[in-house]
Short mmCIF file of C-alpha atoms and ligand atoms in Angstrom, two decimals:
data_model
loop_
_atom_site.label_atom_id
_atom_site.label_comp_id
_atom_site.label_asym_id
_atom_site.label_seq_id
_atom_site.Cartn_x
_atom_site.Cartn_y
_atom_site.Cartn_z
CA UNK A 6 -91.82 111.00 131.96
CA UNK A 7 -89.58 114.28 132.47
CA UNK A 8 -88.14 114.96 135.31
CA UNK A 9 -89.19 117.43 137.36
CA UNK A 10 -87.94 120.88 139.33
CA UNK A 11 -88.29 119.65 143.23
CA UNK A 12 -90.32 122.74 144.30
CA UNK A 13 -92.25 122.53 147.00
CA UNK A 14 -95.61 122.05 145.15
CA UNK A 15 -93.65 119.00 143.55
CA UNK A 16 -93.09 117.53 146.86
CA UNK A 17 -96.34 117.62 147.56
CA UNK A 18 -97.42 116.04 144.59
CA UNK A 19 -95.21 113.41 144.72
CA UNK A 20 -96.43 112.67 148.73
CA UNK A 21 -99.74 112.74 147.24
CA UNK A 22 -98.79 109.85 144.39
CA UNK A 23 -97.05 107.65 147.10
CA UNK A 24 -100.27 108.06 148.97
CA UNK A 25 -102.63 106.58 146.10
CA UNK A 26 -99.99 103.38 145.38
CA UNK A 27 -97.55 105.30 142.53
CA UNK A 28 -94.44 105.16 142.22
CA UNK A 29 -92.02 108.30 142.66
CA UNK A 30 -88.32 108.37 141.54
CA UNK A 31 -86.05 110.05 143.90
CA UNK A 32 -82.77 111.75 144.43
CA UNK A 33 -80.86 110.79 147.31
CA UNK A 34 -77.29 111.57 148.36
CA UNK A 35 -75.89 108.33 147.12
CA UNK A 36 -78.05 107.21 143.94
CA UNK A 37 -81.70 108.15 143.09
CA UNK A 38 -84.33 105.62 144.08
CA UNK A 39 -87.18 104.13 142.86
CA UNK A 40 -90.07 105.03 145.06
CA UNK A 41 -93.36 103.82 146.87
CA UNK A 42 -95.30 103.73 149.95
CA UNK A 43 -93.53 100.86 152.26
CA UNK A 44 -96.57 100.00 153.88
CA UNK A 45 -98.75 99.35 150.39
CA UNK A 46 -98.30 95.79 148.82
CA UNK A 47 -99.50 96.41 145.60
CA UNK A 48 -97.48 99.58 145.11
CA UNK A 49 -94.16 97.94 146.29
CA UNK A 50 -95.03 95.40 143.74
CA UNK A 51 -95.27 98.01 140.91
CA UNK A 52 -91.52 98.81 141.94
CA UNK A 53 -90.62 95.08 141.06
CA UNK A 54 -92.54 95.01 138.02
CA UNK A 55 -90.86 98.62 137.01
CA UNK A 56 -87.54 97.18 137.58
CA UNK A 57 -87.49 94.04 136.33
CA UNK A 58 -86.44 92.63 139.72
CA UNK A 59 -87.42 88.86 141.39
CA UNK A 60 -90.14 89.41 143.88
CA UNK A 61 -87.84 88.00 146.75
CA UNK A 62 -84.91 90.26 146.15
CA UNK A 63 -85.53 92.83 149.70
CA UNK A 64 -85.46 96.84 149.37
CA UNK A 65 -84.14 99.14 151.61
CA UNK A 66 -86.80 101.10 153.60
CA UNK A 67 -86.18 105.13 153.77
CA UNK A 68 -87.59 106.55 157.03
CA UNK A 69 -87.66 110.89 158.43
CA UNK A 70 -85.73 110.08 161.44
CA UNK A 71 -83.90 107.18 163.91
CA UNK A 72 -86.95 107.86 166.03
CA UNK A 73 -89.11 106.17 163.41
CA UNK A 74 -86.52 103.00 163.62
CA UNK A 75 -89.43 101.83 166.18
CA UNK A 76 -92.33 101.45 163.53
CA UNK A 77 -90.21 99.28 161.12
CA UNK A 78 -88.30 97.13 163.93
CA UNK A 79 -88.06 95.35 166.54
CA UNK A 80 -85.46 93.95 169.08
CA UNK A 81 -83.12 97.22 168.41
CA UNK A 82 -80.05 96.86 169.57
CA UNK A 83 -78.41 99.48 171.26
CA UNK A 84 -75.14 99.26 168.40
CA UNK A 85 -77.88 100.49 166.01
CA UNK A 86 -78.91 103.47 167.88
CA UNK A 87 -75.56 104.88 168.19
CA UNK A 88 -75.05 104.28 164.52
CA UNK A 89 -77.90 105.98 163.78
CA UNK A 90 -76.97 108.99 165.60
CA UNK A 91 -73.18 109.10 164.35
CA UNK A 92 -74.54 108.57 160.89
CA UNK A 93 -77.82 109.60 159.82
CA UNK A 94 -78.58 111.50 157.60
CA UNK A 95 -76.64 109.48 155.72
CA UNK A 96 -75.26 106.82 153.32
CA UNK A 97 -75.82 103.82 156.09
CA UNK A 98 -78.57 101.49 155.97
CA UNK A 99 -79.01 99.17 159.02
CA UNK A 100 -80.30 95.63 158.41
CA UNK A 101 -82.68 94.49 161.61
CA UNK A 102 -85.15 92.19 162.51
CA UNK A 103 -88.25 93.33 161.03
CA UNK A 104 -91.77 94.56 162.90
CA UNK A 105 -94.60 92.43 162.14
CA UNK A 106 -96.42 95.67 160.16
CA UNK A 107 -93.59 95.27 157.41
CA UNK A 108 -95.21 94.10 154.40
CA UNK A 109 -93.28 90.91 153.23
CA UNK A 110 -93.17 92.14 149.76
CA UNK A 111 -91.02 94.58 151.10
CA UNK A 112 -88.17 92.40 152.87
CA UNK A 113 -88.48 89.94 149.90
CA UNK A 114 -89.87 87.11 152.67
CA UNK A 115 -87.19 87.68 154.58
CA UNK A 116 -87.80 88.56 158.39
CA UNK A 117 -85.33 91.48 158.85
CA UNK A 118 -85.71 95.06 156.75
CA UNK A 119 -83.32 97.45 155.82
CA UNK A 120 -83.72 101.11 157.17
CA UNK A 121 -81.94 103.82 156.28
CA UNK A 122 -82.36 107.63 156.46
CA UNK A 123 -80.92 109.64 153.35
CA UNK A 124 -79.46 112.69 153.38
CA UNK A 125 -80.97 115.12 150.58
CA UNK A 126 -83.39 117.53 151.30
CA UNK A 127 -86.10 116.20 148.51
CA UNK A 128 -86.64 113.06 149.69
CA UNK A 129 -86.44 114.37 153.27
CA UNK A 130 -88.72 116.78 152.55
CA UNK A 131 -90.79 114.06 150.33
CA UNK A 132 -90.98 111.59 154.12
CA UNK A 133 -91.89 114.56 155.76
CA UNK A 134 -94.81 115.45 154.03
CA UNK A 135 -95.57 111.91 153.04
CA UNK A 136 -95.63 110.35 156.78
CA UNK A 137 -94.61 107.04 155.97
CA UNK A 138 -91.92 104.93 154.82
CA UNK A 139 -90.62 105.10 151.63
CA UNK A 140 -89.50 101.51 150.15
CA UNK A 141 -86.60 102.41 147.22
CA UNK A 142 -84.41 100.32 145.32
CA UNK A 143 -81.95 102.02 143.12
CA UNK A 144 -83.56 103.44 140.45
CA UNK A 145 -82.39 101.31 137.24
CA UNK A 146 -83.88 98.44 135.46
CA UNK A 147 -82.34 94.73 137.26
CA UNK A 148 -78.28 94.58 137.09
CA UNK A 149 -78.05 97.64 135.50
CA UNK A 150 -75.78 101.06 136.35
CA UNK A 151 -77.74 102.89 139.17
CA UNK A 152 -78.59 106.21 138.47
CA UNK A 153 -77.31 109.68 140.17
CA UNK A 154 -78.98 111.97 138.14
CA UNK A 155 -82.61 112.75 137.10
CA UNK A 156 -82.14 111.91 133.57
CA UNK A 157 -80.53 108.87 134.16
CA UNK A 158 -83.46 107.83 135.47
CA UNK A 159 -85.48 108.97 132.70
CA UNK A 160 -83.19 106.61 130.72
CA UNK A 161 -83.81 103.91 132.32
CA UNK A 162 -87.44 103.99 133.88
CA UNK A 163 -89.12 107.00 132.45
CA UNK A 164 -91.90 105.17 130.81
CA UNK A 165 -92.67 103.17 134.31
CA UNK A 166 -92.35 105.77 136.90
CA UNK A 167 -95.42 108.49 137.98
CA UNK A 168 -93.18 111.11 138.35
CA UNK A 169 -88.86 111.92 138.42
CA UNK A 170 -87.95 114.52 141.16
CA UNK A 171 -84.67 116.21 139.98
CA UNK A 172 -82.56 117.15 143.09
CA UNK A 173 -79.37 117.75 141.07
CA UNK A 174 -76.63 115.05 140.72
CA UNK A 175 -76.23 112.52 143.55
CA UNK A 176 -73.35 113.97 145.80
CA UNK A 177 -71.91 110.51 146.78
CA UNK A 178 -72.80 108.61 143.59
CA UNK A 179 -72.09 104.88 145.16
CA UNK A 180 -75.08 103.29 146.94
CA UNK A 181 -74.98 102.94 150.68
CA UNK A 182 -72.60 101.10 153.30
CA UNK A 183 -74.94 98.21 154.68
CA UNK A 184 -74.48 96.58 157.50
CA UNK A 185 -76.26 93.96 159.07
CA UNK A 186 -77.52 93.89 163.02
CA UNK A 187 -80.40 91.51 162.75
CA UNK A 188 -77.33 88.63 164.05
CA UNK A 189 -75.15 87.74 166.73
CA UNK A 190 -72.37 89.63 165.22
CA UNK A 191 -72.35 92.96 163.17
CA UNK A 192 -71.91 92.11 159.22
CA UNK A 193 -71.10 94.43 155.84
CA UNK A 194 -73.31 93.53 153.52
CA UNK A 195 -72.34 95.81 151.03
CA UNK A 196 -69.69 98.25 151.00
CA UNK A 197 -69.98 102.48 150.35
CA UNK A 198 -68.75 105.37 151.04
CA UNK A 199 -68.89 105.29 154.67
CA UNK A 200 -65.82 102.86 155.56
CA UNK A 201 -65.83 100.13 157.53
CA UNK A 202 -62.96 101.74 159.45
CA UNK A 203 -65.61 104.41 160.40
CA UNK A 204 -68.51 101.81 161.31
CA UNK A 205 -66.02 99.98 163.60
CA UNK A 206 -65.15 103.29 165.61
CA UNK A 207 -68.59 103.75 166.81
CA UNK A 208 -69.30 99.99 166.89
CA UNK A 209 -66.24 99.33 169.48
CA UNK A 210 -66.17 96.23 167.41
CA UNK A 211 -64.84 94.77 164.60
CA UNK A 212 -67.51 93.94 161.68
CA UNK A 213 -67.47 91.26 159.81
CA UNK A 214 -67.04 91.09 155.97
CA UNK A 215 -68.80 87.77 154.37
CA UNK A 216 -66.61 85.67 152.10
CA UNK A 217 -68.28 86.53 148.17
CA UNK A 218 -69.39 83.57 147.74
CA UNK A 219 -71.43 82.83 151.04
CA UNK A 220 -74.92 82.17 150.44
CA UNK A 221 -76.78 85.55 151.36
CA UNK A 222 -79.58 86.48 150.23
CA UNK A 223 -78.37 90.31 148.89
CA UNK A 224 -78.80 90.96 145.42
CA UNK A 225 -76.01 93.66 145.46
CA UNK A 226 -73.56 91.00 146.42
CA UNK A 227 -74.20 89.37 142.65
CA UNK A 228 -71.70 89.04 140.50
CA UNK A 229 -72.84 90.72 137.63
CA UNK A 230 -74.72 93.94 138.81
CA UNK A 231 -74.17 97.73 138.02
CA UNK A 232 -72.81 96.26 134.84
CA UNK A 233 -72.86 98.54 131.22
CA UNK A 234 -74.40 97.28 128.43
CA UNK A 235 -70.82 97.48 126.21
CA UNK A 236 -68.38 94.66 127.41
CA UNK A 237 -65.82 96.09 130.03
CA UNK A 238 -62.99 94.85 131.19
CA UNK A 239 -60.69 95.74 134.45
CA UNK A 240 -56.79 96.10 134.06
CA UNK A 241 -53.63 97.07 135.57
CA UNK A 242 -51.61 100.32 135.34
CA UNK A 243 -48.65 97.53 134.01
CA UNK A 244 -51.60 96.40 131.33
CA UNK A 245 -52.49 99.82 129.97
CA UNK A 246 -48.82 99.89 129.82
CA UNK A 247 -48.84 96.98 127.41
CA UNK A 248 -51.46 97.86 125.66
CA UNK A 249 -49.90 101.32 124.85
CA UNK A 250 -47.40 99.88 123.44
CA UNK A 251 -49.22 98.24 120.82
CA UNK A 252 -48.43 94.70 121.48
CA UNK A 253 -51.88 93.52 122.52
CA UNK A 254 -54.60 94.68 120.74
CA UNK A 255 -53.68 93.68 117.00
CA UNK A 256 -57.71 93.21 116.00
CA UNK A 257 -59.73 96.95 115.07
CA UNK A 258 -61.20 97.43 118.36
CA UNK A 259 -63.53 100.78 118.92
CA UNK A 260 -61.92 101.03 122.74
CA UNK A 261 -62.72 103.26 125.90
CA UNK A 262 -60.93 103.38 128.69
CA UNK A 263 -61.83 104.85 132.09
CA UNK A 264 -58.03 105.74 133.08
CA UNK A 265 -56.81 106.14 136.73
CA UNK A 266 -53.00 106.20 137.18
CA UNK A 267 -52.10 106.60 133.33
CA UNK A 268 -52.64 109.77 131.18
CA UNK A 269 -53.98 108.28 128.02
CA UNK A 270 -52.12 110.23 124.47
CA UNK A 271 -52.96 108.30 122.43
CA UNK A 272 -55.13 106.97 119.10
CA UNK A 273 -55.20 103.49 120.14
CA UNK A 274 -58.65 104.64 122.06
CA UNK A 275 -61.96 106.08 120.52
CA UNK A 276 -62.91 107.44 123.85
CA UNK A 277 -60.89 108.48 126.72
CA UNK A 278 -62.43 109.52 130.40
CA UNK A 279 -59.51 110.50 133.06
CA UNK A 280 -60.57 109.86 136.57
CA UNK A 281 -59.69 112.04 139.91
CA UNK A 282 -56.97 111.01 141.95
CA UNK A 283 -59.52 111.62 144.78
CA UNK A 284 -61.82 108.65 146.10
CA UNK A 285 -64.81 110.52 146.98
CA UNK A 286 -64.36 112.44 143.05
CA UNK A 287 -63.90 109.12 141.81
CA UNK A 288 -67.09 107.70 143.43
CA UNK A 289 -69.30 110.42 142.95
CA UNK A 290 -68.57 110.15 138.94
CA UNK A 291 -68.38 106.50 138.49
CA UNK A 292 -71.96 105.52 137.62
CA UNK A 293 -72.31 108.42 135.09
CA UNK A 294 -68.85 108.25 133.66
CA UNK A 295 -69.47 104.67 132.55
CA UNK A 296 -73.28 105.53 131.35
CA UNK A 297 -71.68 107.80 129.28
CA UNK A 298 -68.94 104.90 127.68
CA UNK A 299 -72.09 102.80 127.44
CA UNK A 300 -73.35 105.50 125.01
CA UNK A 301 -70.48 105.90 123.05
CA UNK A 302 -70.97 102.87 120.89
CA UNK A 303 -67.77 100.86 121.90
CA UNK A 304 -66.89 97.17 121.04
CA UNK A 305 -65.53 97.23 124.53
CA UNK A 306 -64.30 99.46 127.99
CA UNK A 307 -61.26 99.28 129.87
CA UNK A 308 -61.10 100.08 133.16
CA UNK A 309 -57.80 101.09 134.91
CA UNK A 310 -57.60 99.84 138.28
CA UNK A 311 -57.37 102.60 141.04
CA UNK A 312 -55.40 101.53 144.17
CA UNK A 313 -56.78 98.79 145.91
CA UNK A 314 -56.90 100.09 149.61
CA UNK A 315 -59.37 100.63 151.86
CA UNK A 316 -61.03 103.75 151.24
CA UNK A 317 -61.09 102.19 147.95
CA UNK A 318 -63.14 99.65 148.96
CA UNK A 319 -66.75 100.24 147.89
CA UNK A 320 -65.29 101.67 144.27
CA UNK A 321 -63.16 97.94 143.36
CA UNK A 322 -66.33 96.42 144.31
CA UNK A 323 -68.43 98.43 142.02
CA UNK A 324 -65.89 97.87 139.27
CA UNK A 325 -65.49 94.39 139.48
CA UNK A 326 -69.09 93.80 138.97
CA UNK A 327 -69.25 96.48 136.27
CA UNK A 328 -66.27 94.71 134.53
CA UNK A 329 -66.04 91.15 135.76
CA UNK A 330 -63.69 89.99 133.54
CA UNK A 331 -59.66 90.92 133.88
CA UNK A 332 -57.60 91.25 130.53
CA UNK A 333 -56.32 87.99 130.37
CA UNK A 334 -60.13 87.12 129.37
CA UNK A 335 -60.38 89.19 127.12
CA UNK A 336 -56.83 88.55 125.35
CA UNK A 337 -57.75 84.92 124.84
CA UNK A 338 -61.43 86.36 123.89
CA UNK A 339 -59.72 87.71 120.76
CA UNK A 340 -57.79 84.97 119.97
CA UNK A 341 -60.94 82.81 119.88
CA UNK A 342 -62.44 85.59 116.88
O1 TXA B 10 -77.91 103.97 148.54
C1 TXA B 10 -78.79 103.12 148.53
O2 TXA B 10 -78.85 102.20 149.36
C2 TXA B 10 -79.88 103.26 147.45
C3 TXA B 10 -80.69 104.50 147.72
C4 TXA B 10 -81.86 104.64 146.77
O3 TXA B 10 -81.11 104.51 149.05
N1 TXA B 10 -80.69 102.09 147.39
C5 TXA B 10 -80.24 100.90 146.90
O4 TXA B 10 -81.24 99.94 146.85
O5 TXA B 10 -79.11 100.71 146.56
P1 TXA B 10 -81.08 98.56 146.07
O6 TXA B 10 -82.42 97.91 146.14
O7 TXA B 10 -80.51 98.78 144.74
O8 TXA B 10 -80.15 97.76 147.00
C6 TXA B 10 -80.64 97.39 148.25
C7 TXA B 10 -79.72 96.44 148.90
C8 TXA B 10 -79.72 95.12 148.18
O9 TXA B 10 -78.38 94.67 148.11
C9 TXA B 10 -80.56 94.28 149.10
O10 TXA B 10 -80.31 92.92 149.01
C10 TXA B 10 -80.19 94.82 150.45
O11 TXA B 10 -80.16 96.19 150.22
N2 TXA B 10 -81.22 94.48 151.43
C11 TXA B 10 -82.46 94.96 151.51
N3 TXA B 10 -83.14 94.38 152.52
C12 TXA B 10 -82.30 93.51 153.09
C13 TXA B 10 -82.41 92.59 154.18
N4 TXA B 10 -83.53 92.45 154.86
N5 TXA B 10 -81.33 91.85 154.47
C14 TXA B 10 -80.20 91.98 153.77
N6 TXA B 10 -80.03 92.83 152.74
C15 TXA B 10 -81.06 93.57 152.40
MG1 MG B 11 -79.57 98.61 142.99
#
């Protein structure tokens, strides 16, 4: 399946497919999605079967407008409005308790949904002609990098998807903040672009951030996700250092390295990507930058770690699930060979 120009006649075409059950692949400002009709059982099931995903791992329900937060939930709180207003269109999705309509192959069995509504104008303008809700996971096979552009997802799904809307590469390239309101206390599920600096400011509140290992049921808090196929590893400015040297990496290695801090002149690497300095740069290339190490036929990736602040939040968390394991692992790794 080729991706398609998002003309209008497109968009209608792909509202049509959602309407008879098919699934529609997406571009939204953070990653594309994997589309179907929300309100359709068996379709949503074709998006687990597509993916690869377990049945009770939840997807995030894209709606027109905050004014259609009222068909998918219930007990709104009034936090939820205002971030809606402050925020959407936008990389936020809201976790609330769910309205009795919502399908529970859509929530995973769960009794909250996620809602969010996204800010590109194809998949706006695919809800708007559609009607409904439009339940999207990202649009990769299970634990795999999520796509943010068309032929990314061509890559990954093309053989199981109806149709692939090309709306250009994903502007934000890091899937959404998420933050839960379904409890007693405003939680970040999962962090994005949109800080939780930002979130606070509206909430008047402070949220709270779940120790890693508490057991929640979100499938983008697992530890390996977003992960290449080619074995990467994160490391320190000080460690490229080392490793520049020479000292290190004694065994014939075909390396990568996705470099932050350090300009990288040298032969000791196969394939060299320089990141911006800038956070939202850096996030927006990410997913694709690391796609294209993955194709490059590498024993193995290094990843320079950027500076581990706030706004860098969302980008260390999508690296240390990309590469897991530090270079200590992978020193003794060799030694093992
Ligand atoms: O940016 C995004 O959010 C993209 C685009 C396509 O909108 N979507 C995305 O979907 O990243 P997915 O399925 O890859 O990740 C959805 C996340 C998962 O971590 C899932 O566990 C969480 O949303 N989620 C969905 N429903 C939930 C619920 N009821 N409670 C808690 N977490 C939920
Ligand atoms: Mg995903």
């Amino acid at each position: 399946m080729k991706p398609v120009t998002a003309d209008q006649a497109a968009i209608n075409q792909a509202a049509d497919l959602l309407r008879q059950g098919r699934l529609v692949a997406l571009p939204t400002e953070t990653v594309y999605g994997l589309g179907a009709d929300a309100k359709n059982p068996e379709a949503v099931k074709r998006i687990f079967a597509a993916k690869g995903r377990p049945a009770d791992h939840p997807l995030i329900v894209h709606i027109p407008d905050k004014a259609a937060l009222t068909d998918w939930a219930i007990e709104i709180p009034e936090i939820a409005w205002k971030l809606a207003e402050r925020f959407w269109p936008g990389p936020l999705t809201i976790v609330l308790k769910k309205h009795p309509d919502v399908p529970m192959e859509v929530t995973g069995g769960q009794n909250t949904v996620a809602l969010r509504v996204p800010n590109h104008p194809v998949v706006l303008a695919v809800l708007t002609e559609f009607g409904g809700g439009i339940a999207a996971p990202s649009a990769n096979r299970f634990c795999r990098i999520s796509p943010t552009q068309a032929s990314h997802v061509e890559e990954e799904l093309g053989d199981k998807v109806d149709m692939i809307l090309d709306g250009g590469a994903c502007e934000v390239g890091l899937e959404s903040t998420i933050v839960d309101l379904s409890g007693d206390q405003p939680r970040l599920l999962r962090p994005g672009q949109l800080s939780k600096t930002e979130i606070e400011a509206v909430l008047g509140s402070a949220l709270i951030v779940p120790e890693a290992d508490e057991e929640i049921h979100v499938p983008g808090r697992k530890d390996v996700h977003y992960s290449p196929k080619t074995q990467a590893f994160l490391c320190t400015p000080e460690q490229v250092q080392v490793i520049l040297r020479g000292n290190v990496l004694q065994h014939r290695h075909k390396m990568g390295i996705l470099s932050y801090a350090t300009e990288i002149n040298s032969n000791l690497f196969d394939y060299v990507i320089q990141m911006p300095k800038n956070v939202n740069d850096y996030g927006h290339l990410l997913y694709s930058k690391l796609r294209e190490l993955d194709h490059a036929e590498l024993d193995l990736i290094l990843v320079e770690q950027p500076p581990q602040t706030e706004v860098w939040l969302a980008v260390n968390n999508r690296l240390q699930k990309a590469a897991k394991q530090y270079l200590e692992d992978f020193q003794s790794r060799l030694t093992d060979k």
